[in-house]
mmCIF file of C-alpha atoms in Angstrom:
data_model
loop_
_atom_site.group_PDB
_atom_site.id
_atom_site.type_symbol
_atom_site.label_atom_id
_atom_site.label_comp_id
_atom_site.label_asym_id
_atom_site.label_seq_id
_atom_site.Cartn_x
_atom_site.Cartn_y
_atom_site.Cartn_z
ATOM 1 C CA UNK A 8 187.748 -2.837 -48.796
ATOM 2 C CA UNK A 9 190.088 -2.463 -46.242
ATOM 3 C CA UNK A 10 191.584 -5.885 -45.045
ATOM 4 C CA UNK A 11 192.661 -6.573 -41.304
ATOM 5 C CA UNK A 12 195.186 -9.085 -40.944
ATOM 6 C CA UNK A 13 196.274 -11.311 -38.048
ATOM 7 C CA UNK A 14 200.234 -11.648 -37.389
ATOM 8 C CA UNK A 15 200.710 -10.290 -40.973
ATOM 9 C CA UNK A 16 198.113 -12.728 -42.278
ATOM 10 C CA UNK A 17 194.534 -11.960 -43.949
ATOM 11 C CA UNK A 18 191.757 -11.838 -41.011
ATOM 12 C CA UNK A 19 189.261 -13.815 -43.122
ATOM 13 C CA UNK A 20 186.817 -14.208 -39.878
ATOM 14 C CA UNK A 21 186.812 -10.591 -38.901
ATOM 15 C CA UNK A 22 185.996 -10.051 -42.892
ATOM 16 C CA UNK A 23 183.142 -12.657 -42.857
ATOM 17 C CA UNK A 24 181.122 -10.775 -40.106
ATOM 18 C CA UNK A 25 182.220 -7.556 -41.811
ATOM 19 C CA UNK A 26 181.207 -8.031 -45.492
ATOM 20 C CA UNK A 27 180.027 -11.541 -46.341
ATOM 21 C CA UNK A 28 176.248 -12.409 -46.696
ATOM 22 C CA UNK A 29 176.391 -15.903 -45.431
ATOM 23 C CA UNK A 30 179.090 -18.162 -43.740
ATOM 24 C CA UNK A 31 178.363 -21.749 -43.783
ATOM 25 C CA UNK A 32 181.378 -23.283 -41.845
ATOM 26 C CA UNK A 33 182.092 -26.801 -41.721
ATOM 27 C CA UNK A 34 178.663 -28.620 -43.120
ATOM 28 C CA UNK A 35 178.874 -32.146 -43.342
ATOM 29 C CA UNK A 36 178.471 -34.396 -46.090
ATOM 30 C CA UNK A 37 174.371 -34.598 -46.401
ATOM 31 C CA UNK A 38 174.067 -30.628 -45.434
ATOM 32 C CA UNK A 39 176.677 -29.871 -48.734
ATOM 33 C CA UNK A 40 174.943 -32.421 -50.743
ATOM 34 C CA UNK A 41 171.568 -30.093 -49.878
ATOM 35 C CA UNK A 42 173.087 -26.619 -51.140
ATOM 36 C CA UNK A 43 174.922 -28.611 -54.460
ATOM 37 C CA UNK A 44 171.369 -29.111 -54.893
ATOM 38 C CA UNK A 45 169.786 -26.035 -54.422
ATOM 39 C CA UNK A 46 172.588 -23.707 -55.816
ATOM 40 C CA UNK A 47 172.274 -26.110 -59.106
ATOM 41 C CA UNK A 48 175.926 -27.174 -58.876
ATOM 42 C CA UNK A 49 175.547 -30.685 -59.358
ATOM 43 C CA UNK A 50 173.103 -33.496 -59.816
ATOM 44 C CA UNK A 51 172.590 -36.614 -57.762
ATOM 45 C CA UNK A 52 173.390 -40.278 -59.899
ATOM 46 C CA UNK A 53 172.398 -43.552 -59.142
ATOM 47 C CA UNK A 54 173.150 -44.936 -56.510
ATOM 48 C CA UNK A 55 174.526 -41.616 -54.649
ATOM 49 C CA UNK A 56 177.602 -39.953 -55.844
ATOM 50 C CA UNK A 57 177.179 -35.913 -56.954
ATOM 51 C CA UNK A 58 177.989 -35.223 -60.487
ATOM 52 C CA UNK A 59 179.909 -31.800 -61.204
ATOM 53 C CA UNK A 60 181.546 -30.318 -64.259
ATOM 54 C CA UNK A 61 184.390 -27.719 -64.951
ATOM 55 C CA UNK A 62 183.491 -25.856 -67.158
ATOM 56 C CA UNK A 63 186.365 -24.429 -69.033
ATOM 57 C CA UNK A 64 189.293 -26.569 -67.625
ATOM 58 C CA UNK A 65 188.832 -30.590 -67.497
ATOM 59 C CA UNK A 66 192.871 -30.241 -66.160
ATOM 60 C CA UNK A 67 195.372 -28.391 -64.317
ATOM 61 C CA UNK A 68 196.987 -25.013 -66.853
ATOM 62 C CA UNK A 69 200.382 -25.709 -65.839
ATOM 63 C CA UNK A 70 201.197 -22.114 -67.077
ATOM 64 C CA UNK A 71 198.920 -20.231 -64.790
ATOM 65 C CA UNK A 72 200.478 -21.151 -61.151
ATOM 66 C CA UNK A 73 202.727 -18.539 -59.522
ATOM 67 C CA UNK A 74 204.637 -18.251 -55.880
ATOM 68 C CA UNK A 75 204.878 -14.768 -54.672
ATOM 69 C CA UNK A 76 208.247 -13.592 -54.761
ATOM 70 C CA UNK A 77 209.311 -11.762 -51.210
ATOM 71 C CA UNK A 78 211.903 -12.275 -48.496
ATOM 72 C CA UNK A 79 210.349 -15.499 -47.100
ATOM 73 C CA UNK A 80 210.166 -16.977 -50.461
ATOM 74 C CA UNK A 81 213.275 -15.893 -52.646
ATOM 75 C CA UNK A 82 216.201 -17.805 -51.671
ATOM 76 C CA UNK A 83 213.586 -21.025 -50.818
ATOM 77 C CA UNK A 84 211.975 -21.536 -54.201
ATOM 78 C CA UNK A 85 213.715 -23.326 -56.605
ATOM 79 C CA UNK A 86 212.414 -20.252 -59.355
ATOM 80 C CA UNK A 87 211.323 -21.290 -63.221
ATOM 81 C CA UNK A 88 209.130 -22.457 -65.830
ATOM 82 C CA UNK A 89 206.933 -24.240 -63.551
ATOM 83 C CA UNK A 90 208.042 -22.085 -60.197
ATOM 84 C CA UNK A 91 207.165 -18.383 -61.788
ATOM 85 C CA UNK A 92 207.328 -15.546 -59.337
ATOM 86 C CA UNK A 93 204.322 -13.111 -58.752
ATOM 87 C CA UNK A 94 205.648 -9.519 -57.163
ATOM 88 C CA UNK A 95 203.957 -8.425 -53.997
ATOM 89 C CA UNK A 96 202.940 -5.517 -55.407
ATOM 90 C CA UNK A 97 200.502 -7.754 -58.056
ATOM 91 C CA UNK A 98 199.323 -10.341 -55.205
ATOM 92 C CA UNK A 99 197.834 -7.451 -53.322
ATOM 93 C CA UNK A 100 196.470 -5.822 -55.736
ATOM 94 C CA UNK A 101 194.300 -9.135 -56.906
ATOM 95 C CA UNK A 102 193.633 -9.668 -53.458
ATOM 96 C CA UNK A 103 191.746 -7.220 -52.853
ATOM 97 C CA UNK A 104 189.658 -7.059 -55.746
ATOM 98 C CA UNK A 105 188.966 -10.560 -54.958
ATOM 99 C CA UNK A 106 187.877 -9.910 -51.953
ATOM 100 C CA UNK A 107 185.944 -7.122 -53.451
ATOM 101 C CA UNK A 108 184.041 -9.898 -55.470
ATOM 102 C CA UNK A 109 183.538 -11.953 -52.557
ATOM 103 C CA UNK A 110 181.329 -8.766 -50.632
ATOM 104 C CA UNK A 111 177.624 -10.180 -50.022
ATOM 105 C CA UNK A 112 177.887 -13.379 -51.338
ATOM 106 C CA UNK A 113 177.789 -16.668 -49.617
ATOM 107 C CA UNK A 114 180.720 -18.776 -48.958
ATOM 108 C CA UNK A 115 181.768 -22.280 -47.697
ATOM 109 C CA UNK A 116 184.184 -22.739 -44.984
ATOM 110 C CA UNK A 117 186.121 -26.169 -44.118
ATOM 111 C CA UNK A 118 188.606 -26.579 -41.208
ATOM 112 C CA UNK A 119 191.236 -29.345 -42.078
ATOM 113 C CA UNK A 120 194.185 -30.960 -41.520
ATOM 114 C CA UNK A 121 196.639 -31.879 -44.384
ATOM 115 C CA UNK A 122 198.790 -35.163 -43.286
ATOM 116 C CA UNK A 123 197.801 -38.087 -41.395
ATOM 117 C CA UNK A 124 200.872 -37.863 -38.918
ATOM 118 C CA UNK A 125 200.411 -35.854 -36.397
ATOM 119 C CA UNK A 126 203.911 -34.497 -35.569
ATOM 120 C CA UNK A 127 203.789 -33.053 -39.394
ATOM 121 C CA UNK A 128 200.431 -32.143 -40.672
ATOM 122 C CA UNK A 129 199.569 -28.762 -41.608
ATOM 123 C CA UNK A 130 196.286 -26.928 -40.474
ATOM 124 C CA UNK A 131 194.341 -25.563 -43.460
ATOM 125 C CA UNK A 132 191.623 -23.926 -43.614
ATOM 126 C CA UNK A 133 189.657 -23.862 -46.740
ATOM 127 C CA UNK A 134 187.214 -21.334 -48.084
ATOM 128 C CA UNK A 135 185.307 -21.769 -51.152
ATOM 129 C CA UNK A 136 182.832 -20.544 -53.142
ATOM 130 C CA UNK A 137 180.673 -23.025 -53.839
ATOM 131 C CA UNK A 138 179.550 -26.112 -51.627
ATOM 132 C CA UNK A 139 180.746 -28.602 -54.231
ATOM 133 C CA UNK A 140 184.148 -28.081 -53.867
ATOM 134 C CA UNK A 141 183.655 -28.093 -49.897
ATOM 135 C CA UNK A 142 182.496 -31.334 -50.452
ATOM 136 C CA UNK A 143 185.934 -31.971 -52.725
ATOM 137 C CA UNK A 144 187.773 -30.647 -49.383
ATOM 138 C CA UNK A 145 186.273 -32.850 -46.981
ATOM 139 C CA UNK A 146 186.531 -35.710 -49.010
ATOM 140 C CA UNK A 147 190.134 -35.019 -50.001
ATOM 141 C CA UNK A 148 191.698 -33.974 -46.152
ATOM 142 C CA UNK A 149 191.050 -34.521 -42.472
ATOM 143 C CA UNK A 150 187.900 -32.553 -41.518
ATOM 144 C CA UNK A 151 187.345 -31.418 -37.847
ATOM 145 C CA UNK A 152 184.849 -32.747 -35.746
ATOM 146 C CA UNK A 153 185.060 -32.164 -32.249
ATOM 147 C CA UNK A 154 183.959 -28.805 -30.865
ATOM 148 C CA UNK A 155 186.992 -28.221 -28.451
ATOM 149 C CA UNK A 156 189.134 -28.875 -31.771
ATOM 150 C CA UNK A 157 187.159 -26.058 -33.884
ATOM 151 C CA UNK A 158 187.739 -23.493 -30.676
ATOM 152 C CA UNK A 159 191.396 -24.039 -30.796
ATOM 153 C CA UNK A 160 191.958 -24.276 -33.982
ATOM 154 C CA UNK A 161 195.136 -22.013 -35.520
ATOM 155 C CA UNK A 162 195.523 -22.766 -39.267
ATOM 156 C CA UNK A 163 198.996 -22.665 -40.457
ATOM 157 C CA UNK A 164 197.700 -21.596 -44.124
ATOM 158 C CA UNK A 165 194.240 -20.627 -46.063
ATOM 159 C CA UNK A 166 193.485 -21.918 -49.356
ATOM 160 C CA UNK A 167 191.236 -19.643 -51.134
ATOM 161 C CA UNK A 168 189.155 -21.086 -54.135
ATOM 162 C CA UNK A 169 186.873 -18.803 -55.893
ATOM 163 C CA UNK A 170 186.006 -19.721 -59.721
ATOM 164 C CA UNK A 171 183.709 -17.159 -60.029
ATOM 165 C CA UNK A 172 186.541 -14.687 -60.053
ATOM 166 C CA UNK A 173 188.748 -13.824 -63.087
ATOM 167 C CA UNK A 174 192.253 -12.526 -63.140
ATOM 168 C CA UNK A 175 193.435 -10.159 -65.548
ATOM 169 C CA UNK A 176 196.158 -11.375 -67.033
ATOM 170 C CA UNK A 177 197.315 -7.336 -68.307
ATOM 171 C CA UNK A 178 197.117 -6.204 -64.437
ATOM 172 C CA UNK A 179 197.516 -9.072 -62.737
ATOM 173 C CA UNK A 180 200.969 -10.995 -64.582
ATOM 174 C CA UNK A 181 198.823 -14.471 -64.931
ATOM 175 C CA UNK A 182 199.038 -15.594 -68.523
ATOM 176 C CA UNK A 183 195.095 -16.136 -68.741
ATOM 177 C CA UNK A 184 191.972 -15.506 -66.311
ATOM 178 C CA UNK A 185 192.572 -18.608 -64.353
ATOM 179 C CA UNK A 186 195.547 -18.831 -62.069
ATOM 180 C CA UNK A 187 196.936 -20.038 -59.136
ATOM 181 C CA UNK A 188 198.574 -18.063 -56.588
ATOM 182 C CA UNK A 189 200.525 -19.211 -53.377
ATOM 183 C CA UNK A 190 202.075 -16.565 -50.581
ATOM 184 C CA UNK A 191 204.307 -18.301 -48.821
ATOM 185 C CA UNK A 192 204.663 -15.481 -46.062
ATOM 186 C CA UNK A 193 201.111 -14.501 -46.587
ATOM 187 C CA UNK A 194 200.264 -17.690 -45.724
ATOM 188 C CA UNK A 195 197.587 -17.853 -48.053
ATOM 189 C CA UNK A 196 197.276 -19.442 -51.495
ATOM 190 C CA UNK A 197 194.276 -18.263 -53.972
ATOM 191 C CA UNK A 198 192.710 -20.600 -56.831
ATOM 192 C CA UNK A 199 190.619 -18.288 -59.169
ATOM 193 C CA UNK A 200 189.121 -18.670 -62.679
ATOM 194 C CA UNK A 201 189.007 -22.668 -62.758
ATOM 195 C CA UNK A 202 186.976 -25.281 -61.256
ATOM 196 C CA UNK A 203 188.735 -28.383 -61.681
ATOM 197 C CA UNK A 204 189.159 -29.378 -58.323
ATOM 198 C CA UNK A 205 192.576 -30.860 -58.944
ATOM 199 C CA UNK A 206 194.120 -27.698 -58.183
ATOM 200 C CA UNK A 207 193.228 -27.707 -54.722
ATOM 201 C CA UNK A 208 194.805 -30.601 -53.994
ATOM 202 C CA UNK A 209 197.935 -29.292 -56.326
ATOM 203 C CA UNK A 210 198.044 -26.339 -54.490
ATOM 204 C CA UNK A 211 198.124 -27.924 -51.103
ATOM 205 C CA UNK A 212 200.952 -30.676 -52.374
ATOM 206 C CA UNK A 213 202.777 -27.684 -53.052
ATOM 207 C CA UNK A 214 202.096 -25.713 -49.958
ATOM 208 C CA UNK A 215 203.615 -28.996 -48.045
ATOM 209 C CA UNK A 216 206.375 -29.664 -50.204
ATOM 210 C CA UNK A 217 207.813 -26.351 -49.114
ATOM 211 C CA UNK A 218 206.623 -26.288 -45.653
ATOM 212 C CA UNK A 219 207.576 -30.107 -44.563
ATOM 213 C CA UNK A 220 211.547 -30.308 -45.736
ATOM 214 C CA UNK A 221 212.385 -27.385 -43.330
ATOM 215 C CA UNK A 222 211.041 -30.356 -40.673
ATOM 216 C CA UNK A 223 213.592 -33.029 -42.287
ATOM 217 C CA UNK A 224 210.469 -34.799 -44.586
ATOM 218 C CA UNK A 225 210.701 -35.734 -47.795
ATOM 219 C CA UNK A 226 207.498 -34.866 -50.231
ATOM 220 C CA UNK A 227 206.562 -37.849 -52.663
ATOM 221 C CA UNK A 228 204.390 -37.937 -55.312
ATOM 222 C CA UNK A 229 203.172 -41.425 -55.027
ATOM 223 C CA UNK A 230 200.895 -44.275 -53.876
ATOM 224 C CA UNK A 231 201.389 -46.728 -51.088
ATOM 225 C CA UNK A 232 200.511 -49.972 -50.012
ATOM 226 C CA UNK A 233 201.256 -52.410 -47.296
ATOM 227 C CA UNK A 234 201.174 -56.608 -47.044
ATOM 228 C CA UNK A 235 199.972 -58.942 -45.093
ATOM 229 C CA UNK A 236 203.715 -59.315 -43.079
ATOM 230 C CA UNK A 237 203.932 -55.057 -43.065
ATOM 231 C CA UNK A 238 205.690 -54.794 -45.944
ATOM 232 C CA UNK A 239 205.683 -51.341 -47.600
ATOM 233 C CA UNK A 240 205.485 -50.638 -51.167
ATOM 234 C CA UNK A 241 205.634 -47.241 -53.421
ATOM 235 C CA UNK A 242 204.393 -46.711 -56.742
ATOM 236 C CA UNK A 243 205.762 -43.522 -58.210
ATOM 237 C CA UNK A 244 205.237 -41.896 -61.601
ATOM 238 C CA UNK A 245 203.697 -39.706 -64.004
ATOM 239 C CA UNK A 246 200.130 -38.889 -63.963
ATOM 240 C CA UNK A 247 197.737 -41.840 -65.931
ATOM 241 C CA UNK A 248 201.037 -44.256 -65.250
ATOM 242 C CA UNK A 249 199.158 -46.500 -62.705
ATOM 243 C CA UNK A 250 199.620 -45.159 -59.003
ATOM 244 C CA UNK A 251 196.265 -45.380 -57.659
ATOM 245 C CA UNK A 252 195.411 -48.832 -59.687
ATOM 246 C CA UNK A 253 198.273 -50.440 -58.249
ATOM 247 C CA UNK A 254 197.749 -49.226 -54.700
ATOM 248 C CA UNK A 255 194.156 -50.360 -54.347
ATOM 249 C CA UNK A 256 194.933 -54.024 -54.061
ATOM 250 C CA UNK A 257 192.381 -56.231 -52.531
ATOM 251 C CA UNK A 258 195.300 -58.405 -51.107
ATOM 252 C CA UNK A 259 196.909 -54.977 -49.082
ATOM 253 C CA UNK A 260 196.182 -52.255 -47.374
ATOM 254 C CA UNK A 261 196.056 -48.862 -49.179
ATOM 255 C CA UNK A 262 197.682 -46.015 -47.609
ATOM 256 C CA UNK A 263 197.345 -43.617 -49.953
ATOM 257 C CA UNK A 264 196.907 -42.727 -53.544
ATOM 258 C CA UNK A 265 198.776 -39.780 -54.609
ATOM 259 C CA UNK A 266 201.505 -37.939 -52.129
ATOM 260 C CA UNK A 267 202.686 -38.724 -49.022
ATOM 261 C CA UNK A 268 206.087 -37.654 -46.466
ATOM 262 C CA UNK A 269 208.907 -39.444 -45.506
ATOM 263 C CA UNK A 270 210.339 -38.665 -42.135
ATOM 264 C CA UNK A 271 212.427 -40.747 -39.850
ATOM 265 C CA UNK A 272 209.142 -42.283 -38.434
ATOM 266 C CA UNK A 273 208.406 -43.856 -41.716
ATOM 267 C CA UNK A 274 205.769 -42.762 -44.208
ATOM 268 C CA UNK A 275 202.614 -40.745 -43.884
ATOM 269 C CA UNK A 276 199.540 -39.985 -46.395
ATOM 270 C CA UNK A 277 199.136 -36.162 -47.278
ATOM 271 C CA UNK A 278 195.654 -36.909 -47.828
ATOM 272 C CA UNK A 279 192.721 -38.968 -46.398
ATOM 273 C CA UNK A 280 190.958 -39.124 -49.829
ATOM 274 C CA UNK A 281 191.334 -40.101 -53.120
ATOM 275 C CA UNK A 282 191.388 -38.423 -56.642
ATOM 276 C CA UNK A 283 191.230 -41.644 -59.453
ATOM 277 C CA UNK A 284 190.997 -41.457 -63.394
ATOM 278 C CA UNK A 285 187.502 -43.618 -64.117
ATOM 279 C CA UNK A 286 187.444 -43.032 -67.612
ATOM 280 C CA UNK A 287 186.977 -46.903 -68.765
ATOM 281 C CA UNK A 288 187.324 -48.268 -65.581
ATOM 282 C CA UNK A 289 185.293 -51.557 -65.096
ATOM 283 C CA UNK A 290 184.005 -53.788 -61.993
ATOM 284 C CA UNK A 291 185.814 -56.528 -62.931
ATOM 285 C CA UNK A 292 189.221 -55.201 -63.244
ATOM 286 C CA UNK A 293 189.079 -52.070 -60.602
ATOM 287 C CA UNK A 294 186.375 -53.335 -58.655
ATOM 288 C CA UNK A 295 187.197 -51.213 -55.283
ATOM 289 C CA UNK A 296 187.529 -48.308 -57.437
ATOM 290 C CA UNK A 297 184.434 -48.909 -59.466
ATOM 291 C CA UNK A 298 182.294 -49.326 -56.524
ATOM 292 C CA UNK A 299 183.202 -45.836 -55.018
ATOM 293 C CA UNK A 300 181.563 -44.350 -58.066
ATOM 294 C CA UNK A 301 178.253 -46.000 -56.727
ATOM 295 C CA UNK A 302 178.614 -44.642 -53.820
ATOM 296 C CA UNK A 303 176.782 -41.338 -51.886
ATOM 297 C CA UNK A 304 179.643 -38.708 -50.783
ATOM 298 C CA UNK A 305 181.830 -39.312 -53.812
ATOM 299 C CA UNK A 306 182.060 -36.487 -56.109
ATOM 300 C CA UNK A 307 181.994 -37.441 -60.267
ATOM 301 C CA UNK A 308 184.043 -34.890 -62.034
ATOM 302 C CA UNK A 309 183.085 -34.208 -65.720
ATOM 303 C CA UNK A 310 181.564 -38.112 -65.769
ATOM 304 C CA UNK A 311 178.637 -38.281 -68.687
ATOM 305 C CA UNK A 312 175.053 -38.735 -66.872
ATOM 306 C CA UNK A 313 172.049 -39.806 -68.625
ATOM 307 C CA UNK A 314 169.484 -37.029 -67.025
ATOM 308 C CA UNK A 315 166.371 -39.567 -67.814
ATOM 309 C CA UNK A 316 167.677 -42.087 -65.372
ATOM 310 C CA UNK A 317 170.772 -40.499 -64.039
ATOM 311 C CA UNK A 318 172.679 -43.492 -64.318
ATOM 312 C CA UNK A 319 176.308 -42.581 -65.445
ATOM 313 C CA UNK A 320 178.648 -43.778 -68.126
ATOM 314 C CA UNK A 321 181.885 -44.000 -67.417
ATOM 315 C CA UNK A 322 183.110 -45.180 -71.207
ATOM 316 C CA UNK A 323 182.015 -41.771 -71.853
ATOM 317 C CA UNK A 324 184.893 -39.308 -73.312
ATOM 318 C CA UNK A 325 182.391 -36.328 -74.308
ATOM 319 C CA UNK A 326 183.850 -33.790 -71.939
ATOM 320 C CA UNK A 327 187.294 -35.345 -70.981
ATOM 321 C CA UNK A 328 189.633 -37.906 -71.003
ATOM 322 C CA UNK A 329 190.739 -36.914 -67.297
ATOM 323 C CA UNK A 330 186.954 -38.095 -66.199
ATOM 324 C CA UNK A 331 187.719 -38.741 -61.874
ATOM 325 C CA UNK A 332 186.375 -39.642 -58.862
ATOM 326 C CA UNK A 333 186.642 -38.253 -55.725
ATOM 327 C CA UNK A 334 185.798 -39.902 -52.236
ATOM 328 C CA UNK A 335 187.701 -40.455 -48.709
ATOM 329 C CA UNK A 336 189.389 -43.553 -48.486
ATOM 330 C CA UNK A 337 186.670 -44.776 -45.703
ATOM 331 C CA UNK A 338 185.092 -45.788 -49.436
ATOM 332 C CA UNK A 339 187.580 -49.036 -49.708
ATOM 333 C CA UNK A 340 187.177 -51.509 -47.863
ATOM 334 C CA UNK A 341 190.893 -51.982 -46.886
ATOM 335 C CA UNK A 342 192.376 -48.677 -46.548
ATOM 336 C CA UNK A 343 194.377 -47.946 -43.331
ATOM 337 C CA UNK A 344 192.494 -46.200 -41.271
ATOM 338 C CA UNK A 345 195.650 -44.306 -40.105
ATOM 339 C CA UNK A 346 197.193 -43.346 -42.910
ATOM 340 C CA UNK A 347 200.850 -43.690 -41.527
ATOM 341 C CA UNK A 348 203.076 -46.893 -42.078
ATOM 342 C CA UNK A 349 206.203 -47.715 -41.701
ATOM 343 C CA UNK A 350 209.681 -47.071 -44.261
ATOM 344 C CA UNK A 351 209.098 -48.630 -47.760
ATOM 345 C CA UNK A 352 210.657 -52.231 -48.405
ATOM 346 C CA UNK A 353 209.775 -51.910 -52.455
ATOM 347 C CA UNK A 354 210.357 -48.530 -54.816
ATOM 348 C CA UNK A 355 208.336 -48.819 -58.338
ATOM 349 C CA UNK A 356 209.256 -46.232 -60.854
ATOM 350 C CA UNK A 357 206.431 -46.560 -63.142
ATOM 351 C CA UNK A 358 207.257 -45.513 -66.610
ATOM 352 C CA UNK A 359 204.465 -45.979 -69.051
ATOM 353 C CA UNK A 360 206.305 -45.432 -72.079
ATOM 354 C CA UNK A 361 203.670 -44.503 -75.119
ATOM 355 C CA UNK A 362 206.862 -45.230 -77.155
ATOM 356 C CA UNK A 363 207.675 -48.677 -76.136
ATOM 357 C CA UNK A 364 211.107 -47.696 -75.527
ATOM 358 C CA UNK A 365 210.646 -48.704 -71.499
ATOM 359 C CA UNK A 366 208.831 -50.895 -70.054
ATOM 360 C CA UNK A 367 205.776 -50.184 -68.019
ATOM 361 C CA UNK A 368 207.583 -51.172 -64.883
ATOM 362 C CA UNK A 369 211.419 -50.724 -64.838
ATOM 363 C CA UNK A 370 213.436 -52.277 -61.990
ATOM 364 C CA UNK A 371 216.317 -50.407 -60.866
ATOM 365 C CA UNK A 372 219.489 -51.494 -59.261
ATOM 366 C CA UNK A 373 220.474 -49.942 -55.935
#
């Protein structure tokens, strides 16, 4: 397949009218919840939400993500275990083959926005294989919605997610048939072999933690909150050490769950969605959260359904302990609805020591 590019970047339109059967660009919510239906990738619960699995992966394989080493990308990347370089050469090979795969088949398109501040966010546009993970994507980021905004619209990078598709880890230098691949100069980031859906949302945190600090903003990995008298508060930590529980606080304002910049304005959500843990979770203790699993347009990854009545168990283990949620934060009832606050008052480095050796919460001097 021969592949036109745009300014040095894939022409993925110009492909779609060229070699793909069907191009279903920006559906909303009830028009993807009609093809997870009829394509059999998910079932509807009680109450609403769309229950998905995985398959194979229930987590990210921290092994299998690669940059592409070139000119753009060589003296930028911070290069090692968890930064591994991917030659050219190798990218473009699997590129096209991918492509190759993609010939005939029906794909799902999202245009998107990735941070809530305008003078930073990054234009994305998504492509994916099947409508689920669409759904994941417009739950997750800023989806367009005006007309004039879809005829204008540039995107800075394309995030490429295609399960179906395995890499060969002899060829291809992955260390199994799932990877994740982002060209920095390429502009273009590919997630094959896997359908967790937290890598899209991994791979776009990392697409922004290299693009925003050449504008002066700092990348966080954390949740936010703000008071009653504007007060700002981050929660920062591992994974499973609290963030989202902590931010969704009926007495304050959620900003955000996961990552967000820091730039002289203040702070700013990466995201417009959230991604929670609901193993175990319970209406009495994480009430907002709870609810959104009752709730039509959130996604239930790997959650146990009983298929008699299709009401779902969240105690449930069977699969995975990393059981989530997915829905926009339009789902709580006091989230900001911009997404953008001011510069934090309160830093919590949330430990979560197994051990016992630290204590869940540690409070640092200046």
């Amino acid at each position: 397949m021969i592949i036109t590019k745009k300014d040095g970047i894939p022409d993925f339109v110009t492909l779609g009218r060229k070699h793909l059967k069907i191009v279903h660009r920006n559906l909303p919510t009830p028009l993807l919840y009609e093809h997870i239906i009829k394509n059999r990738e998910g079932q509807i619960s009680h109450m609403g939400p769309i229950v998905v699995r995985t398959g194979d992966f229930a987590e990210r394989p921290l092994t299998d993500k690669f940059i592409v080493k070139d000119p753009v990308s060589e003296e930028k990347v911070s290069w090692g275990d968890e930064n591994k370089p991917l030659s050219e050469e190798r990218f473009d090979n699997l590129q096209h083959r991918l492509l190759a795969y993609l010939q005939n088949k029906e794909i799902y398109v999202q245009y998107c926005y990735a941070g809530r501040d305008s003078d930073y966010r990054a234009s994305i546009r998504f492509i994916t294989e099947t409508a689920w993970h669409n759904l994941f994507v417009r739950n997750m980021f800023i989806p367009i919605h005006e007309v004039e905004d879809f005829e204008a619209y540039d995107p800075d990078f394309t995030v490429v997610h295609i399960p179906g598709f395995h890499a060969i880890p002899e060829e291809d230098g992955t260390g199994s048939s799932a990877a994740v691949i982002v060209g920095l100069e390429q502009k273009t980031a590919f997630i094959c072999g896997t359908r967790y859906g937290g890598e899209i949302r991994q791979v776009v945190f990392t697409i922004l933690n290299y693009l925003l600090p050449l504008k002066s903003v700092f990348p966080m990995r954390c949740s936010a909150n703000i008071g009653p008298d504007g007060d700002v508060a981050i929660f920062m930590g591992r994974g499973a050490t609290g963030k989202t529980t902590l931010a969704v606080d009926p007495e304050r304002r959620l900003i955000g769950d996961h990552a967000h910049g820091w730039s002289d304005n203040g702070l700013f959500n990466f995201e417009r969605g959230s991604y929670a843990r609901v193993l175990k979770i319970s209406r009495e203790q994480e009430s907002e959260i709870f609810a959104c699993t009752q709730k039509f347009g959130s996604i239930l990854e790997n959650v146990a359904i009983d298929l008699e009545t299709r009401q779902v168990d969240l105690n449930d283990n069977a699969l995975t302990d990393n059981t989530r949620a997915v829905y926009p934060d339009t789902h709580i009832p006091n989230a900001s609805v911009e997404g953008v606050c001011d510069h934090p008052r309160y830093i919590f480095l949330l430990t979560c020591d197994a051990l016992g050796v630290m204590p869940p919460m540690a409070r640092l001097t200046p």
